[in-house]
């Protein structure tokens, strides 16, 4: 089955075509036929964060060129004049808010033959709604014009599914599995007792971890996206064994649940920055380190407590912050401390950050279960939940 994955929930525009076979417990395998990603990081950097309307405009500009590249790489881009006049009105109303995308898509559809794609999978949430709509409308337009079935994918499920994939196949998970989902928009602990079934056991009450990293980066005068930058400073502080100038409170560490809160932590960093006025270079490094230590302490403590309470046999870490070197290392250390063995699954950084492979892969498993969506009723759901 050939699945096209489309991801536009935040600031990455991504398209991927895979050819997949089998099922979770029945020799699942896939081949990537084409994979293209455009990161808008440089576009948003001057604003210090993702600017939703700018993200929407960039997705609209880049989807068709990325799709074209994917089809070319997959040897599925074949010129053939097509009369699309019967679809024109429908496409115009569907893409009325994305005129750039409409023009490019009409030209594309009139020039190329329908490729061999069995299912279109698109992220419908969670994320920035204006950004999600572009991918959804693009997917709907292709689905309707070419009469290809559509499936919708929860972005966070994409992260979870991809953490169970290794060498283009499934490496079966030991259940119950605990998923720690940490990204720019989410911080959740999710329990999975079987493949593709989820129960949320904890979440952030305010800012997401990645958001806290990005805001702290801004306070420290670092460019967007701040996570990797803060992490670099923190690593340097550790390498040089710098004096620990600051002490931050570990938020929610002793709360009797699996919830998180990172807004107060960011405020505490702001207070230090304002009080000190001019932080020395070493103090900046030390503050970045104390912040990262604090985040890691909380994530590790909550994850360990949840492993114990639910008897988790494996731990999956997904989302952009899973690319953080120190947090990965701390989780790996913690996993060895449990009396029984827990397998830790952290995807390599390239799979941890947003991409369309995870959408195509999760979409495949939904298609196997005949979870098809009606292209006329699919909507962007900014706060869509996994469980
Ligand atoms: O999952 P993701 O690519 O996008 C969504 O938010 O869905 O995650 C992006 C977030 C950003 O907040 C970014 O600063 C953070 O992940 N991030 C990191 C690192 N790499 C990315 N945070 C800490 N350390 C990193 N190495
Ligand atoms: Zn993500």
mmCIF file of C-alpha atoms and ligand atoms in Angstrom:
data_model
loop_
_atom_site.group_PDB
_atom_site.id
_atom_site.type_symbol
_atom_site.label_atom_id
_atom_site.label_comp_id
_atom_site.label_asym_id
_atom_site.label_seq_id
_atom_site.Cartn_x
_atom_site.Cartn_y
_atom_site.Cartn_z
ATOM 1 C CA UNK A 1 0.000 0.000 0.000
ATOM 2 C CA UNK A 2 1.414 3.388 -0.974
ATOM 3 C CA UNK A 3 0.729 6.100 1.603
ATOM 4 C CA UNK A 4 1.333 9.794 1.160
ATOM 5 C CA UNK A 5 1.955 11.585 4.484
ATOM 6 C CA UNK A 6 1.406 15.337 4.840
ATOM 7 C CA UNK A 7 2.491 17.288 7.931
ATOM 8 C CA UNK A 8 1.905 21.031 8.494
ATOM 9 C CA UNK A 9 1.018 21.309 12.193
ATOM 10 C CA UNK A 10 3.769 23.712 13.165
ATOM 11 C CA UNK A 11 6.773 25.177 11.353
ATOM 12 C CA UNK A 12 7.858 22.172 9.297
ATOM 13 C CA UNK A 13 6.260 21.554 5.914
ATOM 14 C CA UNK A 14 6.750 17.866 5.179
ATOM 15 C CA UNK A 15 5.616 15.340 2.573
ATOM 16 C CA UNK A 16 6.564 11.663 2.415
ATOM 17 C CA UNK A 17 5.543 8.705 0.269
ATOM 18 C CA UNK A 18 6.053 5.188 1.607
ATOM 19 C CA UNK A 19 5.208 1.753 0.335
ATOM 20 C CA UNK A 20 4.157 -0.335 3.348
ATOM 21 C CA UNK A 21 3.227 -3.988 3.886
ATOM 22 C CA UNK A 22 2.183 -6.223 6.782
ATOM 23 C CA UNK A 23 0.819 -5.297 10.184
ATOM 24 C CA UNK A 24 2.186 -4.443 13.622
ATOM 25 C CA UNK A 25 2.596 -8.102 14.598
ATOM 26 C CA UNK A 26 2.735 -9.457 11.052
ATOM 27 C CA UNK A 27 5.993 -8.489 9.440
ATOM 28 C CA UNK A 28 5.359 -4.783 8.949
ATOM 29 C CA UNK A 29 7.876 -3.257 6.528
ATOM 30 C CA UNK A 30 8.050 -0.114 4.496
ATOM 31 C CA UNK A 31 10.206 1.569 1.923
ATOM 32 C CA UNK A 32 10.531 5.342 1.657
ATOM 33 C CA UNK A 33 9.845 6.244 -1.979
ATOM 34 C CA UNK A 34 10.206 9.987 -1.473
ATOM 35 C CA UNK A 35 10.633 12.259 1.537
ATOM 36 C CA UNK A 36 10.869 16.061 1.566
ATOM 37 C CA UNK A 37 10.886 18.573 4.383
ATOM 38 C CA UNK A 38 11.151 22.326 4.486
ATOM 39 C CA UNK A 39 11.960 23.816 7.865
ATOM 40 C CA UNK A 40 10.645 27.346 8.375
ATOM 41 C CA UNK A 41 12.975 27.990 11.289
ATOM 42 C CA UNK A 42 14.822 30.837 9.548
ATOM 43 C CA UNK A 43 11.522 32.520 8.609
ATOM 44 C CA UNK A 44 10.271 32.558 12.214
ATOM 45 C CA UNK A 45 13.610 33.286 13.898
ATOM 46 C CA UNK A 46 13.223 37.112 13.757
ATOM 47 C CA UNK A 47 9.945 36.775 15.714
ATOM 48 C CA UNK A 48 11.472 34.550 18.402
ATOM 49 C CA UNK A 49 8.759 31.923 17.957
ATOM 50 C CA UNK A 50 6.407 30.406 15.412
ATOM 51 C CA UNK A 51 4.120 33.052 13.929
ATOM 52 C CA UNK A 52 0.925 31.175 12.898
ATOM 53 C CA UNK A 53 -0.007 33.247 9.855
ATOM 54 C CA UNK A 54 3.520 33.170 8.530
ATOM 55 C CA UNK A 55 3.595 29.390 9.025
ATOM 56 C CA UNK A 56 0.348 29.126 7.064
ATOM 57 C CA UNK A 57 1.744 31.228 4.184
ATOM 58 C CA UNK A 58 4.966 29.206 4.043
ATOM 59 C CA UNK A 59 3.105 25.878 4.052
ATOM 60 C CA UNK A 60 0.923 27.153 1.196
ATOM 61 C CA UNK A 61 3.990 28.133 -0.811
ATOM 62 C CA UNK A 62 5.979 24.993 -0.215
ATOM 63 C CA UNK A 63 3.562 22.079 -0.318
ATOM 64 C CA UNK A 64 3.354 21.737 -4.107
ATOM 65 C CA UNK A 65 7.143 21.974 -4.716
ATOM 66 C CA UNK A 66 7.785 19.429 -1.938
ATOM 67 C CA UNK A 67 5.098 17.100 -3.270
ATOM 68 C CA UNK A 68 6.592 17.392 -6.748
ATOM 69 C CA UNK A 69 10.020 16.462 -5.406
ATOM 70 C CA UNK A 70 8.617 13.455 -3.550
ATOM 71 C CA UNK A 71 6.855 12.192 -6.673
ATOM 72 C CA UNK A 72 9.953 12.740 -8.804
ATOM 73 C CA UNK A 73 12.104 10.768 -6.336
ATOM 74 C CA UNK A 74 9.452 8.031 -6.318
ATOM 75 C CA UNK A 75 9.408 7.966 -10.153
ATOM 76 C CA UNK A 76 5.747 8.907 -9.975
ATOM 77 C CA UNK A 77 5.954 12.307 -11.690
ATOM 78 C CA UNK A 78 4.659 11.733 -15.192
ATOM 79 C CA UNK A 79 3.553 14.538 -17.467
ATOM 80 C CA UNK A 80 0.117 14.175 -19.001
ATOM 81 C CA UNK A 81 -2.269 17.005 -19.749
ATOM 82 C CA UNK A 82 -5.400 16.617 -17.630
ATOM 83 C CA UNK A 83 -8.588 18.609 -18.035
ATOM 84 C CA UNK A 84 -9.421 19.613 -14.482
ATOM 85 C CA UNK A 85 -12.238 22.042 -15.325
ATOM 86 C CA UNK A 86 -14.815 19.875 -13.553
ATOM 87 C CA UNK A 87 -12.873 20.214 -10.305
ATOM 88 C CA UNK A 88 -11.981 23.893 -10.635
ATOM 89 C CA UNK A 89 -14.945 25.290 -8.667
ATOM 90 C CA UNK A 90 -14.526 22.758 -5.913
ATOM 91 C CA UNK A 91 -10.796 23.457 -5.641
ATOM 92 C CA UNK A 92 -11.445 27.201 -5.646
ATOM 93 C CA UNK A 93 -13.852 26.982 -2.734
ATOM 94 C CA UNK A 94 -11.626 24.528 -0.857
ATOM 95 C CA UNK A 95 -8.500 26.647 -1.216
ATOM 96 C CA UNK A 96 -10.155 30.100 -1.171
ATOM 97 C CA UNK A 97 -7.932 31.136 1.736
ATOM 98 C CA UNK A 98 -4.740 29.801 0.154
ATOM 99 C CA UNK A 99 -4.624 31.499 -3.275
ATOM 100 C CA UNK A 100 -0.909 30.728 -3.790
ATOM 101 C CA UNK A 101 -1.515 27.070 -3.130
ATOM 102 C CA UNK A 102 -4.616 27.030 -5.355
ATOM 103 C CA UNK A 103 -2.757 28.388 -8.408
ATOM 104 C CA UNK A 104 0.214 26.069 -7.965
ATOM 105 C CA UNK A 105 -2.025 23.055 -7.406
ATOM 106 C CA UNK A 106 -4.242 23.747 -10.432
ATOM 107 C CA UNK A 107 -1.138 24.034 -12.613
ATOM 108 C CA UNK A 108 0.242 20.837 -11.106
ATOM 109 C CA UNK A 109 -2.937 18.826 -11.542
ATOM 110 C CA UNK A 110 -3.306 19.948 -15.147
ATOM 111 C CA UNK A 111 0.280 18.971 -15.979
ATOM 112 C CA UNK A 112 0.783 15.606 -14.285
ATOM 113 C CA UNK A 113 -0.885 12.245 -14.350
ATOM 114 C CA UNK A 114 -2.477 10.794 -11.222
ATOM 115 C CA UNK A 115 0.353 9.031 -9.359
ATOM 116 C CA UNK A 116 0.019 5.589 -7.860
ATOM 117 C CA UNK A 117 -0.972 6.495 -4.272
ATOM 118 C CA UNK A 118 -3.456 4.339 -2.337
ATOM 119 C CA UNK A 119 -4.060 6.489 0.728
ATOM 120 C CA UNK A 120 -3.422 10.100 1.748
ATOM 121 C CA UNK A 121 -2.640 10.633 5.444
ATOM 122 C CA UNK A 122 -2.726 14.136 6.896
ATOM 123 C CA UNK A 123 -2.146 15.596 10.358
ATOM 124 C CA UNK A 124 -5.420 17.065 11.668
ATOM 125 C CA UNK A 125 -4.123 18.084 15.104
ATOM 126 C CA UNK A 126 -2.846 19.020 17.563
ATOM 127 C CA UNK A 127 -1.020 22.118 16.362
ATOM 128 C CA UNK A 128 -1.550 25.618 15.041
ATOM 129 C CA UNK A 129 -4.945 25.649 13.362
ATOM 130 C CA UNK A 130 -4.101 28.023 10.485
ATOM 131 C CA UNK A 131 -1.079 25.827 9.712
ATOM 132 C CA UNK A 132 -3.015 22.545 10.030
ATOM 133 C CA UNK A 133 -5.709 23.805 7.645
ATOM 134 C CA UNK A 134 -3.234 24.230 4.785
ATOM 135 C CA UNK A 135 -2.150 20.587 4.905
ATOM 136 C CA UNK A 136 -5.739 19.431 5.381
ATOM 137 C CA UNK A 137 -7.048 21.452 2.452
ATOM 138 C CA UNK A 138 -4.195 20.264 0.254
ATOM 139 C CA UNK A 139 -4.922 16.641 1.229
ATOM 140 C CA UNK A 140 -8.654 17.115 0.616
ATOM 141 C CA UNK A 141 -7.978 18.648 -2.812
ATOM 142 C CA UNK A 142 -5.811 15.689 -3.852
ATOM 143 C CA UNK A 143 -8.211 13.166 -2.347
ATOM 144 C CA UNK A 144 -11.243 14.606 -4.138
ATOM 145 C CA UNK A 145 -9.571 15.249 -7.506
ATOM 146 C CA UNK A 146 -7.829 11.893 -7.720
ATOM 147 C CA UNK A 147 -10.403 9.932 -5.749
ATOM 148 C CA UNK A 148 -7.870 8.643 -3.207
ATOM 149 C CA UNK A 149 -9.069 7.695 0.315
ATOM 150 C CA UNK A 150 -8.050 9.978 3.176
ATOM 151 C CA UNK A 151 -7.026 9.181 6.745
ATOM 152 C CA UNK A 152 -6.395 11.741 9.474
ATOM 153 C CA UNK A 153 -3.523 11.319 11.908
ATOM 154 C CA UNK A 154 -2.955 12.714 15.384
ATOM 155 C CA UNK A 155 0.494 14.335 15.302
ATOM 156 C CA UNK A 156 1.431 12.901 18.722
ATOM 157 C CA UNK A 157 0.480 9.402 17.632
ATOM 158 C CA UNK A 158 2.848 9.909 14.702
ATOM 159 C CA UNK A 159 5.667 10.496 17.206
ATOM 160 C CA UNK A 160 4.677 7.374 19.183
ATOM 161 C CA UNK A 161 4.377 5.103 16.147
ATOM 162 C CA UNK A 162 7.720 6.202 14.737
ATOM 163 C CA UNK A 163 9.450 5.383 18.051
ATOM 164 C CA UNK A 164 8.398 1.756 17.535
ATOM 165 C CA UNK A 165 10.026 1.696 14.106
ATOM 166 C CA UNK A 166 13.586 0.628 13.454
ATOM 167 C CA UNK A 167 15.250 -0.137 10.126
ATOM 168 C CA UNK A 168 11.952 0.412 8.277
ATOM 169 C CA UNK A 169 10.200 -2.279 10.320
ATOM 170 C CA UNK A 170 8.496 -2.601 13.705
ATOM 171 C CA UNK A 171 10.558 -3.591 16.684
ATOM 172 C CA UNK A 172 7.729 -4.895 18.867
ATOM 173 C CA UNK A 173 7.152 -3.021 22.073
ATOM 174 C CA UNK A 174 6.835 -4.642 25.467
ATOM 175 C CA UNK A 175 3.514 -3.620 27.040
ATOM 176 C CA UNK A 176 2.398 -1.745 29.010
ATOM 177 C CA UNK A 177 4.376 0.975 27.272
ATOM 178 C CA UNK A 178 4.699 4.453 28.660
ATOM 179 C CA UNK A 179 5.079 7.354 26.228
ATOM 180 C CA UNK A 180 6.694 10.603 27.308
ATOM 181 C CA UNK A 181 5.717 13.115 24.642
ATOM 182 C CA UNK A 182 7.739 16.290 24.846
ATOM 183 C CA UNK A 183 7.565 18.921 22.135
ATOM 184 C CA UNK A 184 7.065 22.636 21.551
ATOM 185 C CA UNK A 185 3.317 22.264 22.006
ATOM 186 C CA UNK A 186 2.939 19.241 24.310
ATOM 187 C CA UNK A 187 4.130 17.568 27.461
ATOM 188 C CA UNK A 188 2.238 14.406 28.208
ATOM 189 C CA UNK A 189 2.663 11.017 29.813
ATOM 190 C CA UNK A 190 0.558 8.468 27.991
ATOM 191 C CA UNK A 191 0.072 4.821 28.898
ATOM 192 C CA UNK A 192 -0.420 2.318 26.111
ATOM 193 C CA UNK A 193 -1.550 -1.190 27.084
ATOM 194 C CA UNK A 194 -1.687 -2.326 23.478
ATOM 195 C CA UNK A 195 -0.634 -1.093 20.040
ATOM 196 C CA UNK A 196 -2.483 2.134 19.119
ATOM 197 C CA UNK A 197 -4.557 2.355 22.328
ATOM 198 C CA UNK A 198 -3.778 5.184 24.716
ATOM 199 C CA UNK A 199 -4.664 6.553 28.142
ATOM 200 C CA UNK A 200 -3.337 9.954 29.140
ATOM 201 C CA UNK A 201 -2.067 9.850 32.714
ATOM 202 C CA UNK A 202 -0.492 13.294 32.978
ATOM 203 C CA UNK A 203 0.081 16.505 31.085
ATOM 204 C CA UNK A 204 1.381 20.029 31.497
ATOM 205 C CA UNK A 205 -0.949 22.463 33.189
ATOM 206 C CA UNK A 206 0.585 25.410 31.336
ATOM 207 C CA UNK A 207 3.652 25.658 29.071
ATOM 208 C CA UNK A 208 5.055 22.687 27.164
ATOM 209 C CA UNK A 209 8.690 21.702 27.799
ATOM 210 C CA UNK A 210 9.862 22.838 24.349
ATOM 211 C CA UNK A 211 8.021 26.114 24.827
ATOM 212 C CA UNK A 212 9.840 26.628 28.152
ATOM 213 C CA UNK A 213 13.171 25.933 26.409
ATOM 214 C CA UNK A 214 12.283 28.427 23.681
ATOM 215 C CA UNK A 215 11.201 31.125 26.168
ATOM 216 C CA UNK A 216 14.271 30.659 28.366
ATOM 217 C CA UNK A 217 16.430 30.881 25.246
ATOM 218 C CA UNK A 218 14.865 34.223 24.461
ATOM 219 C CA UNK A 219 15.557 35.469 27.993
ATOM 220 C CA UNK A 220 19.178 34.435 27.539
ATOM 221 C CA UNK A 221 19.344 36.290 24.223
ATOM 222 C CA UNK A 222 19.529 33.140 22.111
ATOM 223 C CA UNK A 223 17.912 32.765 18.684
ATOM 224 C CA UNK A 224 14.814 30.641 17.936
ATOM 225 C CA UNK A 225 14.391 27.673 18.185
ATOM 226 C CA UNK A 226 15.934 27.894 21.582
ATOM 227 C CA UNK A 227 15.925 24.267 22.755
ATOM 228 C CA UNK A 228 19.134 23.173 21.033
ATOM 229 C CA UNK A 229 20.818 26.507 21.915
ATOM 230 C CA UNK A 230 20.042 26.311 25.642
ATOM 231 C CA UNK A 231 21.173 22.710 25.583
ATOM 232 C CA UNK A 232 24.499 23.690 24.004
ATOM 233 C CA UNK A 233 25.185 26.257 26.741
ATOM 234 C CA UNK A 234 24.194 23.765 29.441
ATOM 235 C CA UNK A 235 26.553 21.153 27.991
ATOM 236 C CA UNK A 236 29.369 23.686 27.938
ATOM 237 C CA UNK A 237 28.720 24.532 31.598
ATOM 238 C CA UNK A 238 28.936 20.811 32.443
ATOM 239 C CA UNK A 239 32.090 20.298 30.412
ATOM 240 C CA UNK A 240 33.815 23.189 32.118
ATOM 241 C CA UNK A 241 32.387 22.189 35.534
ATOM 242 C CA UNK A 242 31.305 25.771 36.064
ATOM 243 C CA UNK A 243 30.233 26.873 39.506
ATOM 244 C CA UNK A 244 26.480 26.470 40.038
ATOM 245 C CA UNK A 245 25.477 30.093 40.512
ATOM 246 C CA UNK A 246 21.731 29.485 40.660
ATOM 247 C CA UNK A 247 19.191 27.140 42.196
ATOM 248 C CA UNK A 248 15.763 26.717 40.643
ATOM 249 C CA UNK A 249 12.805 24.969 42.271
ATOM 250 C CA UNK A 250 11.801 21.672 40.635
ATOM 251 C CA UNK A 251 8.162 22.355 39.719
ATOM 252 C CA UNK A 252 5.546 19.690 40.645
ATOM 253 C CA UNK A 253 8.279 17.288 41.700
ATOM 254 C CA UNK A 254 6.354 16.171 44.762
ATOM 255 C CA UNK A 255 2.827 16.600 43.417
ATOM 256 C CA UNK A 256 0.988 13.335 43.753
ATOM 257 C CA UNK A 257 0.183 12.968 40.059
ATOM 258 C CA UNK A 258 1.821 12.880 36.625
ATOM 259 C CA UNK A 259 1.157 16.481 35.693
ATOM 260 C CA UNK A 260 3.784 19.051 34.843
ATOM 261 C CA UNK A 261 4.051 22.833 35.009
ATOM 262 C CA UNK A 262 6.794 24.853 33.355
ATOM 263 C CA UNK A 263 5.423 28.408 33.271
ATOM 264 C CA UNK A 264 6.680 29.200 36.788
ATOM 265 C CA UNK A 265 10.121 27.881 35.913
ATOM 266 C CA UNK A 266 10.365 30.279 32.995
ATOM 267 C CA UNK A 267 9.244 33.140 35.295
ATOM 268 C CA UNK A 268 11.918 32.167 37.822
ATOM 269 C CA UNK A 269 14.548 32.372 35.075
ATOM 270 C CA UNK A 270 13.176 35.755 34.011
ATOM 271 C CA UNK A 271 13.438 37.063 37.586
ATOM 272 C CA UNK A 272 17.082 36.018 37.777
ATOM 273 C CA UNK A 273 17.859 37.631 34.432
ATOM 274 C CA UNK A 274 16.117 40.866 35.465
ATOM 275 C CA UNK A 275 17.659 40.959 38.914
ATOM 276 C CA UNK A 276 21.175 40.369 37.636
ATOM 277 C CA UNK A 277 20.697 42.770 34.736
ATOM 278 C CA UNK A 278 23.971 41.879 33.054
ATOM 279 C CA UNK A 279 24.659 38.195 33.322
ATOM 280 C CA UNK A 280 28.297 37.296 32.767
ATOM 281 C CA UNK A 281 28.971 34.668 30.099
ATOM 282 C CA UNK A 282 29.639 32.068 32.774
ATOM 283 C CA UNK A 283 26.443 32.951 34.609
ATOM 284 C CA UNK A 284 24.451 32.500 31.389
ATOM 285 C CA UNK A 285 25.968 29.051 30.940
ATOM 286 C CA UNK A 286 25.257 28.185 34.573
ATOM 287 C CA UNK A 287 21.647 29.366 34.294
ATOM 288 C CA UNK A 288 21.085 27.345 31.108
ATOM 289 C CA UNK A 289 22.476 24.308 32.891
ATOM 290 C CA UNK A 290 20.360 24.778 36.017
ATOM 291 C CA UNK A 291 17.267 25.151 33.813
ATOM 292 C CA UNK A 292 18.028 21.992 31.829
ATOM 293 C CA UNK A 293 18.859 20.082 35.037
ATOM 294 C CA UNK A 294 15.545 21.166 36.537
ATOM 295 C CA UNK A 295 13.562 20.051 33.487
ATOM 296 C CA UNK A 296 15.429 16.738 33.342
ATOM 297 C CA UNK A 297 14.913 16.103 37.089
ATOM 298 C CA UNK A 298 11.163 16.602 36.766
ATOM 299 C CA UNK A 299 10.768 14.569 33.562
ATOM 300 C CA UNK A 300 12.834 11.700 34.936
ATOM 301 C CA UNK A 301 11.115 11.653 38.341
ATOM 302 C CA UNK A 302 7.597 11.597 36.868
ATOM 303 C CA UNK A 303 8.512 9.007 34.257
ATOM 304 C CA UNK A 304 10.089 6.735 36.879
ATOM 305 C CA UNK A 305 7.079 7.047 39.176
ATOM 306 C CA UNK A 306 4.732 6.176 36.297
ATOM 307 C CA UNK A 307 6.869 3.183 35.286
ATOM 308 C CA UNK A 308 6.604 1.859 38.820
ATOM 309 C CA UNK A 309 2.894 2.494 39.282
ATOM 310 C CA UNK A 310 1.821 0.995 35.957
ATOM 311 C CA UNK A 311 4.525 -1.654 35.696
ATOM 312 C CA UNK A 312 5.626 -0.291 32.326
ATOM 313 C CA UNK A 313 7.875 -2.626 30.351
ATOM 314 C CA UNK A 314 8.979 -0.049 27.815
ATOM 315 C CA UNK A 315 9.255 3.714 27.616
ATOM 316 C CA UNK A 316 8.859 5.624 24.389
ATOM 317 C CA UNK A 317 10.069 9.196 24.136
ATOM 318 C CA UNK A 318 8.701 11.317 21.300
ATOM 319 C CA UNK A 319 8.576 14.966 20.196
ATOM 320 C CA UNK A 320 11.215 17.557 19.386
ATOM 321 C CA UNK A 321 12.638 17.749 22.934
ATOM 322 C CA UNK A 322 13.485 14.029 22.673
ATOM 323 C CA UNK A 323 16.409 15.310 20.585
ATOM 324 C CA UNK A 324 17.891 16.811 23.776
ATOM 325 C CA UNK A 325 21.177 15.049 24.522
ATOM 326 C CA UNK A 326 21.136 15.515 28.285
ATOM 327 C CA UNK A 327 17.499 14.486 28.758
ATOM 328 C CA UNK A 328 18.130 11.360 26.652
ATOM 329 C CA UNK A 329 21.136 10.497 28.778
ATOM 330 C CA UNK A 330 19.298 11.072 32.068
ATOM 331 C CA UNK A 331 16.376 8.904 30.959
ATOM 332 C CA UNK A 332 18.757 6.165 29.850
ATOM 333 C CA UNK A 333 20.509 6.272 33.242
ATOM 334 C CA UNK A 334 17.180 6.158 35.068
ATOM 335 C CA UNK A 335 15.979 3.155 33.040
ATOM 336 C CA UNK A 336 18.908 1.098 34.347
ATOM 337 C CA UNK A 337 17.947 1.869 37.955
ATOM 338 C CA UNK A 338 14.596 0.086 37.906
ATOM 339 C CA UNK A 339 14.684 -3.388 39.482
ATOM 340 C CA UNK A 340 13.193 -5.017 36.428
ATOM 341 C CA UNK A 341 14.342 -4.147 32.946
ATOM 342 C CA UNK A 342 12.563 -1.421 31.048
ATOM 343 C CA UNK A 343 13.364 -0.884 27.437
ATOM 344 C CA UNK A 344 13.863 2.739 26.486
ATOM 345 C CA UNK A 345 12.949 3.753 22.941
ATOM 346 C CA UNK A 346 14.146 7.161 21.837
ATOM 347 C CA UNK A 347 14.141 7.768 18.093
ATOM 348 C CA UNK A 348 17.267 9.272 16.525
ATOM 349 C CA UNK A 349 17.010 13.109 16.416
ATOM 350 C CA UNK A 350 16.031 13.084 12.731
ATOM 351 C CA UNK A 351 12.944 11.010 13.584
ATOM 352 C CA UNK A 352 12.281 12.777 16.903
ATOM 353 C CA UNK A 353 11.607 16.154 15.312
ATOM 354 C CA UNK A 354 8.585 16.752 13.108
ATOM 355 C CA UNK A 355 8.477 14.935 9.787
ATOM 356 C CA UNK A 356 5.953 13.367 7.408
ATOM 357 C CA UNK A 357 7.276 9.798 7.650
ATOM 358 C CA UNK A 358 5.587 9.501 11.046
ATOM 359 C CA UNK A 359 2.285 10.666 9.547
ATOM 360 C CA UNK A 360 2.514 8.246 6.607
ATOM 361 C CA UNK A 361 3.420 5.368 8.955
ATOM 362 C CA UNK A 362 0.658 6.032 11.509
ATOM 363 C CA UNK A 363 -1.718 6.660 8.577
ATOM 364 C CA UNK A 364 -0.922 3.218 7.191
ATOM 365 C CA UNK A 365 -2.025 1.518 10.421
ATOM 366 C CA UNK A 366 -5.276 3.509 10.417
ATOM 367 C CA UNK A 367 -5.873 2.567 6.780
ATOM 368 C CA UNK A 368 -5.389 -1.112 7.703
ATOM 369 C CA UNK A 369 -8.219 -0.687 10.201
ATOM 370 C CA UNK A 370 -10.365 1.107 7.597
ATOM 371 C CA UNK A 371 -10.351 4.313 9.634
ATOM 372 C CA UNK A 372 -11.045 6.468 6.603
ATOM 373 C CA UNK A 373 -12.184 10.076 6.852
ATOM 374 C CA UNK A 374 -14.765 11.913 4.773
ATOM 375 C CA UNK A 375 -12.761 14.602 2.928
ATOM 376 C CA UNK A 376 -15.755 16.936 3.108
ATOM 377 C CA UNK A 377 -15.898 16.999 6.897
ATOM 378 C CA UNK A 378 -12.274 16.839 8.071
ATOM 379 C CA UNK A 379 -11.373 19.823 10.267
ATOM 380 C CA UNK A 380 -8.225 21.134 11.912
ATOM 381 C CA UNK A 381 -8.275 20.404 15.662
ATOM 382 C CA UNK A 382 -5.667 22.541 17.372
ATOM 383 C CA UNK A 383 -6.091 20.876 20.765
ATOM 384 C CA UNK A 384 -6.749 17.320 19.562
ATOM 385 C CA UNK A 385 -5.883 14.789 22.283
ATOM 386 C CA UNK A 386 -4.388 11.356 21.999
ATOM 387 C CA UNK A 387 -6.463 9.906 24.816
HETATM 388 O O1 LIG B 1 8.082 18.058 17.997
HETATM 389 P P1 LIG B 1 8.661 19.349 17.504
HETATM 390 O O2 LIG B 1 9.630 19.288 16.340
HETATM 391 O O3 LIG B 1 7.517 20.347 17.116
HETATM 392 C C1 LIG B 1 6.347 20.443 17.852
HETATM 393 O O4 LIG B 1 6.353 21.267 18.809
HETATM 394 O O5 LIG B 1 5.389 19.703 17.531
HETATM 395 O O6 LIG B 1 9.355 20.081 18.741
HETATM 396 C C2 LIG B 1 9.954 21.359 18.632
HETATM 397 C C3 LIG B 1 10.418 21.791 20.013
HETATM 398 C C4 LIG B 1 10.915 23.223 20.079
HETATM 399 O O7 LIG B 1 10.359 23.844 21.215
HETATM 400 C C5 LIG B 1 12.428 23.074 20.238
HETATM 401 O O8 LIG B 1 13.034 24.130 20.931
HETATM 402 C C6 LIG B 1 12.514 21.766 20.986
HETATM 403 O O9 LIG B 1 11.508 20.957 20.426
HETATM 404 N N1 LIG B 1 13.827 21.130 20.819
HETATM 405 C C7 LIG B 1 14.690 20.962 21.827
HETATM 406 C C8 LIG B 1 15.852 20.367 21.268
HETATM 407 N N2 LIG B 1 15.638 20.201 19.930
HETATM 408 C C9 LIG B 1 14.380 20.672 19.677
HETATM 409 N N3 LIG B 1 14.584 21.257 23.144
HETATM 410 C C10 LIG B 1 15.633 20.958 23.921
HETATM 411 N N4 LIG B 1 16.783 20.413 23.461
HETATM 412 C C11 LIG B 1 16.936 20.103 22.162
HETATM 413 N N5 LIG B 1 18.081 19.553 21.712
HETATM 414 ZN ZN1 LIG B 2 6.049 17.195 17.013
#
